[in-house]
């Protein structure tokens, strides 16, 4: 495997990028942060802070710099254009979730990656979080018979389930092998564009059953997953702990003690491991765990859940989505 530094471009440098991807990229000695794409009038402070060689106002200008990989970390409405431009320029892409605002666009991008033989990975970081990895490994290739995934928090937002619960939908697909064969769902609240939450029941071809709870009426943020199968149990209280039980004996792993008190969201939520996984695939040309194709399948299942709950599967015309990111 080549040790030549990878020339990397980054599009967008909002709050998640500052917490997750940028610190991880800076820490790698085999990565050259070549260009930052930003619409800021003066991005020089960001360029200096993270050690970029330069900045560019557009993705197209960045792609003129002979990049090996591009990280698309913009608001979701801009994902498709950035990813498509990079793939057409034969550049590998890491894209924040979701890959697109419409499943049809996500599928087309996955096709484009195949056509150009490019690595396309989507940031479903929970599959790389240590607690979730330990829980999933407990069930091997057969997966879990039952899996209950919850992500609950105070207050709703525009297209709340699409924006936030998609992580849990992806985990259900990962824990329960096979394509979904039956989906039922119910939404709470009077505004379909800003629901109070969703519950769903999914039956998978591999024999597993998944349950989703995504309440936006909770007292506080909480994320957890319970999985059962082959007389084993796994309980994840994200991102801090996982309890594995077999033959009546439970083993608990806690992230903070393992990190000597220095556990950070960058590592416990799997952000750093996802970046490392992508860069390793850029080098070895293997298929990433959360490829564009996998992401499109997760989004298709989420569409099924939204439709079953009588919620929209497309953006509201003329409505601007507010991201935590700033560019």
mmCIF file of C-alpha atoms in Angstrom:
data_model
loop_
_atom_site.group_PDB
_atom_site.id
_atom_site.type_symbol
_atom_site.label_atom_id
_atom_site.label_comp_id
_atom_site.label_asym_id
_atom_site.label_seq_id
_atom_site.Cartn_x
_atom_site.Cartn_y
_atom_site.Cartn_z
ATOM 1 C CA UNK A 1 0.000 0.000 0.000
ATOM 2 C CA UNK A 2 1.405 3.412 -0.987
ATOM 3 C CA UNK A 3 2.624 5.768 1.731
ATOM 4 C CA UNK A 4 2.534 8.846 -0.493
ATOM 5 C CA UNK A 5 0.481 11.541 1.286
ATOM 6 C CA UNK A 6 -3.112 11.781 0.145
ATOM 7 C CA UNK A 7 -4.076 15.206 -1.202
ATOM 8 C CA UNK A 8 -7.400 15.991 0.445
ATOM 9 C CA UNK A 9 -9.927 18.754 -0.107
ATOM 10 C CA UNK A 10 -12.688 19.735 2.304
ATOM 11 C CA UNK A 11 -15.950 21.436 1.358
ATOM 12 C CA UNK A 12 -17.537 23.228 4.309
ATOM 13 C CA UNK A 13 -16.103 23.735 7.779
ATOM 14 C CA UNK A 14 -19.025 23.929 10.184
ATOM 15 C CA UNK A 15 -19.386 22.785 13.763
ATOM 16 C CA UNK A 16 -19.360 19.022 13.101
ATOM 17 C CA UNK A 17 -16.337 19.324 10.823
ATOM 18 C CA UNK A 18 -14.466 21.155 13.597
ATOM 19 C CA UNK A 19 -15.376 18.463 16.130
ATOM 20 C CA UNK A 20 -15.056 15.377 13.975
ATOM 21 C CA UNK A 21 -13.402 15.261 10.568
ATOM 22 C CA UNK A 22 -10.854 18.084 10.636
ATOM 23 C CA UNK A 23 -9.095 17.070 13.892
ATOM 24 C CA UNK A 24 -8.867 13.509 12.587
ATOM 25 C CA UNK A 25 -7.426 14.567 9.238
ATOM 26 C CA UNK A 26 -4.863 16.857 10.867
ATOM 27 C CA UNK A 27 -3.666 14.020 13.099
ATOM 28 C CA UNK A 28 -2.830 11.758 10.124
ATOM 29 C CA UNK A 29 0.733 11.979 8.870
ATOM 30 C CA UNK A 30 -0.274 10.513 5.498
ATOM 31 C CA UNK A 31 -2.737 13.301 4.650
ATOM 32 C CA UNK A 32 -2.033 16.662 3.050
ATOM 33 C CA UNK A 33 -4.878 19.122 3.611
ATOM 34 C CA UNK A 34 -4.646 20.809 0.238
ATOM 35 C CA UNK A 35 -7.710 23.001 -0.257
ATOM 36 C CA UNK A 36 -10.687 24.264 1.731
ATOM 37 C CA UNK A 37 -13.808 25.227 -0.198
ATOM 38 C CA UNK A 38 -15.552 28.055 1.612
ATOM 39 C CA UNK A 39 -17.907 30.892 0.726
ATOM 40 C CA UNK A 40 -16.550 33.015 3.552
ATOM 41 C CA UNK A 41 -15.285 36.363 2.349
ATOM 42 C CA UNK A 42 -12.004 35.711 4.146
ATOM 43 C CA UNK A 43 -11.344 32.034 4.955
ATOM 44 C CA UNK A 44 -7.687 32.680 5.826
ATOM 45 C CA UNK A 45 -8.186 32.043 9.556
ATOM 46 C CA UNK A 46 -9.615 28.589 8.818
ATOM 47 C CA UNK A 47 -6.829 27.880 6.346
ATOM 48 C CA UNK A 48 -4.199 28.744 8.971
ATOM 49 C CA UNK A 49 -5.943 26.944 11.818
ATOM 50 C CA UNK A 50 -6.192 23.607 10.024
ATOM 51 C CA UNK A 51 -3.097 23.844 7.848
ATOM 52 C CA UNK A 52 -4.657 23.943 4.379
ATOM 53 C CA UNK A 53 -2.426 24.947 1.493
ATOM 54 C CA UNK A 54 -5.074 27.247 0.081
ATOM 55 C CA UNK A 55 -8.794 28.005 -0.181
ATOM 56 C CA UNK A 56 -11.153 28.020 -3.150
ATOM 57 C CA UNK A 57 -14.629 29.510 -3.587
ATOM 58 C CA UNK A 58 -16.081 26.554 -5.532
ATOM 59 C CA UNK A 59 -15.821 22.779 -5.684
ATOM 60 C CA UNK A 60 -14.933 23.000 -9.362
ATOM 61 C CA UNK A 61 -11.883 25.147 -8.633
ATOM 62 C CA UNK A 62 -10.796 22.809 -5.845
ATOM 63 C CA UNK A 63 -11.014 19.818 -8.179
ATOM 64 C CA UNK A 64 -8.458 21.444 -10.487
ATOM 65 C CA UNK A 65 -5.814 20.700 -7.828
ATOM 66 C CA UNK A 66 -5.340 16.975 -8.532
ATOM 67 C CA UNK A 67 -6.982 15.741 -5.323
ATOM 68 C CA UNK A 68 -7.089 12.146 -4.135
ATOM 69 C CA UNK A 69 -10.188 12.639 -1.998
ATOM 70 C CA UNK A 70 -12.833 15.227 -1.191
ATOM 71 C CA UNK A 71 -14.804 15.565 2.047
ATOM 72 C CA UNK A 72 -18.257 17.077 1.432
ATOM 73 C CA UNK A 73 -19.334 18.479 4.807
ATOM 74 C CA UNK A 74 -21.878 21.052 3.660
ATOM 75 C CA UNK A 75 -25.591 21.334 4.507
ATOM 76 C CA UNK A 76 -27.520 18.440 2.980
ATOM 77 C CA UNK A 77 -29.055 20.513 0.173
ATOM 78 C CA UNK A 78 -25.564 20.928 -1.312
ATOM 79 C CA UNK A 79 -24.409 17.309 -1.079
ATOM 80 C CA UNK A 80 -25.526 16.119 -4.508
ATOM 81 C CA UNK A 81 -23.783 18.836 -6.510
ATOM 82 C CA UNK A 82 -20.498 18.514 -4.624
ATOM 83 C CA UNK A 83 -20.413 14.720 -4.691
ATOM 84 C CA UNK A 84 -21.365 14.528 -8.364
ATOM 85 C CA UNK A 85 -18.667 17.000 -9.405
ATOM 86 C CA UNK A 86 -16.005 15.062 -7.515
ATOM 87 C CA UNK A 87 -17.028 11.655 -8.853
ATOM 88 C CA UNK A 88 -17.124 12.967 -12.415
ATOM 89 C CA UNK A 89 -13.591 14.269 -11.843
ATOM 90 C CA UNK A 90 -12.546 10.767 -10.689
ATOM 91 C CA UNK A 91 -12.009 11.841 -7.076
ATOM 92 C CA UNK A 92 -13.006 9.656 -4.108
ATOM 93 C CA UNK A 93 -15.624 11.181 -1.802
ATOM 94 C CA UNK A 94 -16.583 11.146 1.864
ATOM 95 C CA UNK A 95 -19.997 12.801 2.290
ATOM 96 C CA UNK A 96 -21.801 13.681 5.493
ATOM 97 C CA UNK A 97 -25.176 12.024 5.940
ATOM 98 C CA UNK A 98 -27.584 12.016 4.216
ATOM 99 C CA UNK A 99 -26.042 11.483 0.814
ATOM 100 C CA UNK A 100 -28.925 13.393 -0.785
ATOM 101 C CA UNK A 101 -32.271 14.922 0.109
ATOM 102 C CA UNK A 102 -34.022 12.495 -2.254
ATOM 103 C CA UNK A 103 -33.415 8.742 -2.408
ATOM 104 C CA UNK A 104 -33.423 8.777 -6.210
ATOM 105 C CA UNK A 105 -30.478 11.198 -6.163
ATOM 106 C CA UNK A 106 -28.625 9.019 -3.641
ATOM 107 C CA UNK A 107 -29.087 5.992 -5.898
ATOM 108 C CA UNK A 108 -27.821 7.933 -8.920
ATOM 109 C CA UNK A 109 -24.702 9.003 -7.013
ATOM 110 C CA UNK A 110 -24.058 5.385 -6.006
ATOM 111 C CA UNK A 111 -24.376 4.408 -9.680
ATOM 112 C CA UNK A 112 -21.997 7.200 -10.669
ATOM 113 C CA UNK A 113 -19.411 6.014 -8.138
ATOM 114 C CA UNK A 114 -19.603 2.508 -9.598
ATOM 115 C CA UNK A 115 -19.329 3.850 -13.140
ATOM 116 C CA UNK A 116 -16.180 5.830 -12.305
ATOM 117 C CA UNK A 117 -14.792 3.128 -9.977
ATOM 118 C CA UNK A 118 -14.583 5.653 -7.150
ATOM 119 C CA UNK A 119 -14.813 5.175 -3.392
ATOM 120 C CA UNK A 120 -17.974 6.874 -2.123
ATOM 121 C CA UNK A 121 -18.597 6.742 1.613
ATOM 122 C CA UNK A 122 -21.328 8.369 3.702
ATOM 123 C CA UNK A 123 -20.799 9.438 7.299
ATOM 124 C CA UNK A 124 -23.028 6.997 9.165
ATOM 125 C CA UNK A 125 -20.544 7.154 12.017
ATOM 126 C CA UNK A 126 -22.532 5.021 14.472
ATOM 127 C CA UNK A 127 -21.347 1.896 12.656
ATOM 128 C CA UNK A 128 -17.832 2.869 13.764
ATOM 129 C CA UNK A 129 -18.600 3.847 17.368
ATOM 130 C CA UNK A 130 -16.859 1.410 19.770
ATOM 131 C CA UNK A 131 -20.016 0.638 21.759
ATOM 132 C CA UNK A 132 -22.087 -0.153 18.674
ATOM 133 C CA UNK A 133 -19.245 -2.156 17.105
ATOM 134 C CA UNK A 134 -18.952 -4.313 20.239
ATOM 135 C CA UNK A 135 -22.706 -4.876 20.299
ATOM 136 C CA UNK A 136 -22.878 -5.813 16.605
ATOM 137 C CA UNK A 137 -19.956 -8.241 16.880
ATOM 138 C CA UNK A 138 -21.845 -10.154 19.567
ATOM 139 C CA UNK A 139 -24.300 -11.478 16.954
ATOM 140 C CA UNK A 140 -21.937 -12.419 14.130
ATOM 141 C CA UNK A 141 -23.100 -12.895 10.555
ATOM 142 C CA UNK A 142 -26.585 -14.003 11.627
ATOM 143 C CA UNK A 143 -27.323 -10.645 13.190
ATOM 144 C CA UNK A 144 -29.868 -9.930 15.885
ATOM 145 C CA UNK A 145 -33.338 -11.465 16.053
ATOM 146 C CA UNK A 146 -34.751 -8.337 17.664
ATOM 147 C CA UNK A 147 -33.293 -4.834 17.720
ATOM 148 C CA UNK A 148 -34.780 -1.734 19.358
ATOM 149 C CA UNK A 149 -33.132 1.570 18.408
ATOM 150 C CA UNK A 150 -34.053 4.838 20.091
ATOM 151 C CA UNK A 151 -32.959 8.426 19.605
ATOM 152 C CA UNK A 152 -35.005 10.863 21.646
ATOM 153 C CA UNK A 153 -34.593 14.546 22.435
ATOM 154 C CA UNK A 154 -36.311 17.763 23.428
ATOM 155 C CA UNK A 155 -37.874 19.877 20.698
ATOM 156 C CA UNK A 156 -38.626 19.211 17.071
ATOM 157 C CA UNK A 157 -37.202 20.666 13.873
ATOM 158 C CA UNK A 158 -37.922 20.695 10.163
ATOM 159 C CA UNK A 159 -38.120 17.068 8.949
ATOM 160 C CA UNK A 160 -36.954 15.860 12.345
ATOM 161 C CA UNK A 161 -37.018 12.128 11.594
ATOM 162 C CA UNK A 162 -35.147 12.502 8.316
ATOM 163 C CA UNK A 163 -32.528 14.738 9.894
ATOM 164 C CA UNK A 164 -31.782 12.805 13.064
ATOM 165 C CA UNK A 165 -33.337 9.330 13.210
ATOM 166 C CA UNK A 166 -31.651 8.212 9.990
ATOM 167 C CA UNK A 167 -28.662 7.115 12.101
ATOM 168 C CA UNK A 168 -30.873 4.662 13.988
ATOM 169 C CA UNK A 169 -32.491 3.384 10.790
ATOM 170 C CA UNK A 170 -29.005 2.645 9.480
ATOM 171 C CA UNK A 171 -28.166 0.771 12.691
ATOM 172 C CA UNK A 172 -31.324 -1.352 12.378
ATOM 173 C CA UNK A 173 -30.262 -2.354 8.861
ATOM 174 C CA UNK A 174 -26.790 -3.220 10.169
ATOM 175 C CA UNK A 175 -27.988 -5.307 13.101
ATOM 176 C CA UNK A 176 -30.788 -7.087 11.191
ATOM 177 C CA UNK A 177 -29.495 -8.582 7.900
ATOM 178 C CA UNK A 178 -31.591 -8.752 4.766
ATOM 179 C CA UNK A 179 -33.775 -6.261 2.996
ATOM 180 C CA UNK A 180 -36.877 -4.875 4.743
ATOM 181 C CA UNK A 181 -39.991 -6.818 3.756
ATOM 182 C CA UNK A 182 -42.633 -5.125 5.891
ATOM 183 C CA UNK A 183 -42.801 -1.642 7.440
ATOM 184 C CA UNK A 184 -45.411 -0.038 9.668
ATOM 185 C CA UNK A 185 -45.047 3.344 11.353
ATOM 186 C CA UNK A 186 -46.872 6.075 13.239
ATOM 187 C CA UNK A 187 -46.043 9.769 13.637
ATOM 188 C CA UNK A 188 -47.071 12.119 16.436
ATOM 189 C CA UNK A 189 -47.891 15.803 16.094
ATOM 190 C CA UNK A 190 -50.019 18.033 13.883
ATOM 191 C CA UNK A 191 -47.354 19.353 11.492
ATOM 192 C CA UNK A 192 -46.031 16.723 9.052
ATOM 193 C CA UNK A 193 -43.028 18.948 8.280
ATOM 194 C CA UNK A 194 -42.051 19.213 11.950
ATOM 195 C CA UNK A 195 -43.317 16.062 13.625
ATOM 196 C CA UNK A 196 -43.178 15.306 17.341
ATOM 197 C CA UNK A 197 -41.709 11.896 16.663
ATOM 198 C CA UNK A 198 -42.055 8.551 14.919
ATOM 199 C CA UNK A 199 -42.283 4.921 15.953
ATOM 200 C CA UNK A 200 -41.810 2.103 13.453
ATOM 201 C CA UNK A 201 -41.763 -1.686 13.203
ATOM 202 C CA UNK A 202 -39.663 -3.265 10.445
ATOM 203 C CA UNK A 203 -39.458 -6.933 9.491
ATOM 204 C CA UNK A 204 -36.318 -7.975 7.599
ATOM 205 C CA UNK A 205 -35.791 -10.803 5.100
ATOM 206 C CA UNK A 206 -33.111 -12.322 7.325
ATOM 207 C CA UNK A 207 -35.698 -13.003 10.012
ATOM 208 C CA UNK A 208 -34.934 -10.063 12.281
ATOM 209 C CA UNK A 209 -37.357 -7.462 13.573
ATOM 210 C CA UNK A 210 -36.384 -3.846 14.152
ATOM 211 C CA UNK A 211 -38.165 -1.258 16.265
ATOM 212 C CA UNK A 212 -37.503 2.466 15.939
ATOM 213 C CA UNK A 213 -38.467 5.135 18.450
ATOM 214 C CA UNK A 214 -37.588 8.731 17.612
ATOM 215 C CA UNK A 215 -39.398 11.002 20.066
ATOM 216 C CA UNK A 216 -38.968 14.771 19.920
ATOM 217 C CA UNK A 217 -40.995 15.242 23.120
ATOM 218 C CA UNK A 218 -38.421 13.800 25.526
ATOM 219 C CA UNK A 219 -37.069 15.500 28.624
ATOM 220 C CA UNK A 220 -33.488 15.329 27.359
ATOM 221 C CA UNK A 221 -31.306 13.916 24.592
ATOM 222 C CA UNK A 222 -30.842 10.157 24.805
ATOM 223 C CA UNK A 223 -29.677 7.476 22.372
ATOM 224 C CA UNK A 224 -29.719 3.751 23.043
ATOM 225 C CA UNK A 225 -30.039 0.377 21.368
ATOM 226 C CA UNK A 226 -31.059 -3.052 22.659
ATOM 227 C CA UNK A 227 -30.438 -6.193 20.604
ATOM 228 C CA UNK A 228 -31.265 -9.845 21.253
ATOM 229 C CA UNK A 229 -30.483 -13.140 19.529
ATOM 230 C CA UNK A 230 -28.942 -16.601 20.045
ATOM 231 C CA UNK A 231 -29.387 -16.258 23.817
ATOM 232 C CA UNK A 232 -27.285 -13.121 23.854
ATOM 233 C CA UNK A 233 -28.202 -9.539 24.716
ATOM 234 C CA UNK A 234 -26.525 -6.228 23.974
ATOM 235 C CA UNK A 235 -27.477 -2.882 25.458
ATOM 236 C CA UNK A 236 -25.854 0.307 24.197
ATOM 237 C CA UNK A 237 -26.267 3.592 26.031
ATOM 238 C CA UNK A 238 -24.623 5.844 23.489
ATOM 239 C CA UNK A 239 -21.975 6.890 23.341
ATOM 240 C CA UNK A 240 -20.645 5.843 26.721
ATOM 241 C CA UNK A 241 -21.331 2.195 27.515
ATOM 242 C CA UNK A 242 -22.253 -1.233 26.198
ATOM 243 C CA UNK A 243 -23.477 -4.181 28.256
ATOM 244 C CA UNK A 244 -23.103 -7.659 26.742
ATOM 245 C CA UNK A 245 -24.925 -10.583 28.355
ATOM 246 C CA UNK A 246 -24.526 -14.325 27.720
ATOM 247 C CA UNK A 247 -25.586 -17.252 29.924
ATOM 248 C CA UNK A 248 -26.835 -14.835 32.557
ATOM 249 C CA UNK A 249 -23.466 -13.104 32.926
ATOM 250 C CA UNK A 250 -23.087 -9.444 31.938
ATOM 251 C CA UNK A 251 -19.945 -7.578 30.942
ATOM 252 C CA UNK A 252 -19.935 -3.782 30.883
ATOM 253 C CA UNK A 253 -17.580 -1.595 28.857
ATOM 254 C CA UNK A 254 -17.404 2.128 29.554
ATOM 255 C CA UNK A 255 -15.640 4.496 27.182
ATOM 256 C CA UNK A 256 -14.376 7.050 29.705
ATOM 257 C CA UNK A 257 -12.273 4.646 31.815
ATOM 258 C CA UNK A 258 -10.890 3.027 28.651
ATOM 259 C CA UNK A 259 -9.683 6.483 27.582
ATOM 260 C CA UNK A 260 -8.386 7.284 31.079
ATOM 261 C CA UNK A 261 -11.067 9.938 31.419
ATOM 262 C CA UNK A 262 -10.309 11.567 28.063
ATOM 263 C CA UNK A 263 -13.103 10.049 25.967
ATOM 264 C CA UNK A 264 -14.330 12.523 23.349
ATOM 265 C CA UNK A 265 -17.292 12.530 20.975
ATOM 266 C CA UNK A 266 -14.839 12.402 18.070
ATOM 267 C CA UNK A 267 -13.926 8.875 19.132
ATOM 268 C CA UNK A 268 -16.928 7.586 21.101
ATOM 269 C CA UNK A 269 -19.418 8.391 18.337
ATOM 270 C CA UNK A 270 -17.158 6.879 15.684
ATOM 271 C CA UNK A 271 -16.359 10.064 13.767
ATOM 272 C CA UNK A 272 -12.606 9.483 13.789
ATOM 273 C CA UNK A 273 -12.872 5.780 12.972
ATOM 274 C CA UNK A 274 -15.140 6.589 10.018
ATOM 275 C CA UNK A 275 -12.555 8.987 8.579
ATOM 276 C CA UNK A 276 -9.769 6.432 9.052
ATOM 277 C CA UNK A 277 -11.926 3.750 7.401
ATOM 278 C CA UNK A 278 -12.553 5.962 4.379
ATOM 279 C CA UNK A 279 -8.896 6.883 3.915
ATOM 280 C CA UNK A 280 -7.900 3.229 4.213
ATOM 281 C CA UNK A 281 -10.395 2.395 1.449
ATOM 282 C CA UNK A 282 -8.983 5.182 -0.713
ATOM 283 C CA UNK A 283 -5.631 3.428 -0.440
ATOM 284 C CA UNK A 284 -6.697 -0.219 -0.779
ATOM 285 C CA UNK A 285 -9.680 0.436 -3.139
ATOM 286 C CA UNK A 286 -11.996 -1.716 -1.039
ATOM 287 C CA UNK A 287 -15.700 -1.044 -0.532
ATOM 288 C CA UNK A 288 -16.461 1.045 2.572
ATOM 289 C CA UNK A 289 -18.870 -0.269 5.192
ATOM 290 C CA UNK A 290 -21.127 2.737 4.681
ATOM 291 C CA UNK A 291 -20.789 3.056 0.924
ATOM 292 C CA UNK A 292 -22.986 5.223 -1.229
ATOM 293 C CA UNK A 293 -24.993 2.115 -2.114
ATOM 294 C CA UNK A 294 -25.510 1.242 1.562
ATOM 295 C CA UNK A 295 -26.513 4.830 2.290
ATOM 296 C CA UNK A 296 -29.076 4.791 -0.516
ATOM 297 C CA UNK A 297 -30.597 1.598 0.913
ATOM 298 C CA UNK A 298 -30.824 3.144 4.370
ATOM 299 C CA UNK A 299 -32.500 6.196 2.879
ATOM 300 C CA UNK A 300 -34.946 3.997 0.958
ATOM 301 C CA UNK A 301 -35.969 2.286 4.209
ATOM 302 C CA UNK A 302 -36.389 5.658 5.878
ATOM 303 C CA UNK A 303 -38.642 6.687 2.983
ATOM 304 C CA UNK A 304 -40.755 3.581 3.629
ATOM 305 C CA UNK A 305 -41.037 4.552 7.304
ATOM 306 C CA UNK A 306 -41.964 8.149 6.496
ATOM 307 C CA UNK A 307 -44.579 7.074 3.950
ATOM 308 C CA UNK A 308 -46.097 4.573 6.391
ATOM 309 C CA UNK A 309 -46.319 7.382 8.955
ATOM 310 C CA UNK A 310 -47.896 9.787 6.421
ATOM 311 C CA UNK A 311 -44.875 12.079 6.486
ATOM 312 C CA UNK A 312 -43.242 13.725 3.438
ATOM 313 C CA UNK A 313 -40.269 12.086 1.742
ATOM 314 C CA UNK A 314 -39.103 15.221 -0.064
ATOM 315 C CA UNK A 315 -38.088 18.708 1.011
ATOM 316 C CA UNK A 316 -40.805 21.337 1.296
ATOM 317 C CA UNK A 317 -40.642 23.583 -1.739
ATOM 318 C CA UNK A 318 -39.109 26.943 -0.945
ATOM 319 C CA UNK A 319 -38.149 26.014 2.609
ATOM 320 C CA UNK A 320 -34.568 26.492 3.702
ATOM 321 C CA UNK A 321 -33.100 23.906 6.030
ATOM 322 C CA UNK A 322 -31.029 25.349 8.880
ATOM 323 C CA UNK A 323 -27.919 23.316 9.617
ATOM 324 C CA UNK A 324 -25.607 23.444 12.613
ATOM 325 C CA UNK A 325 -22.911 24.014 10.018
ATOM 326 C CA UNK A 326 -21.745 27.463 8.942
ATOM 327 C CA UNK A 327 -19.654 28.144 5.885
#
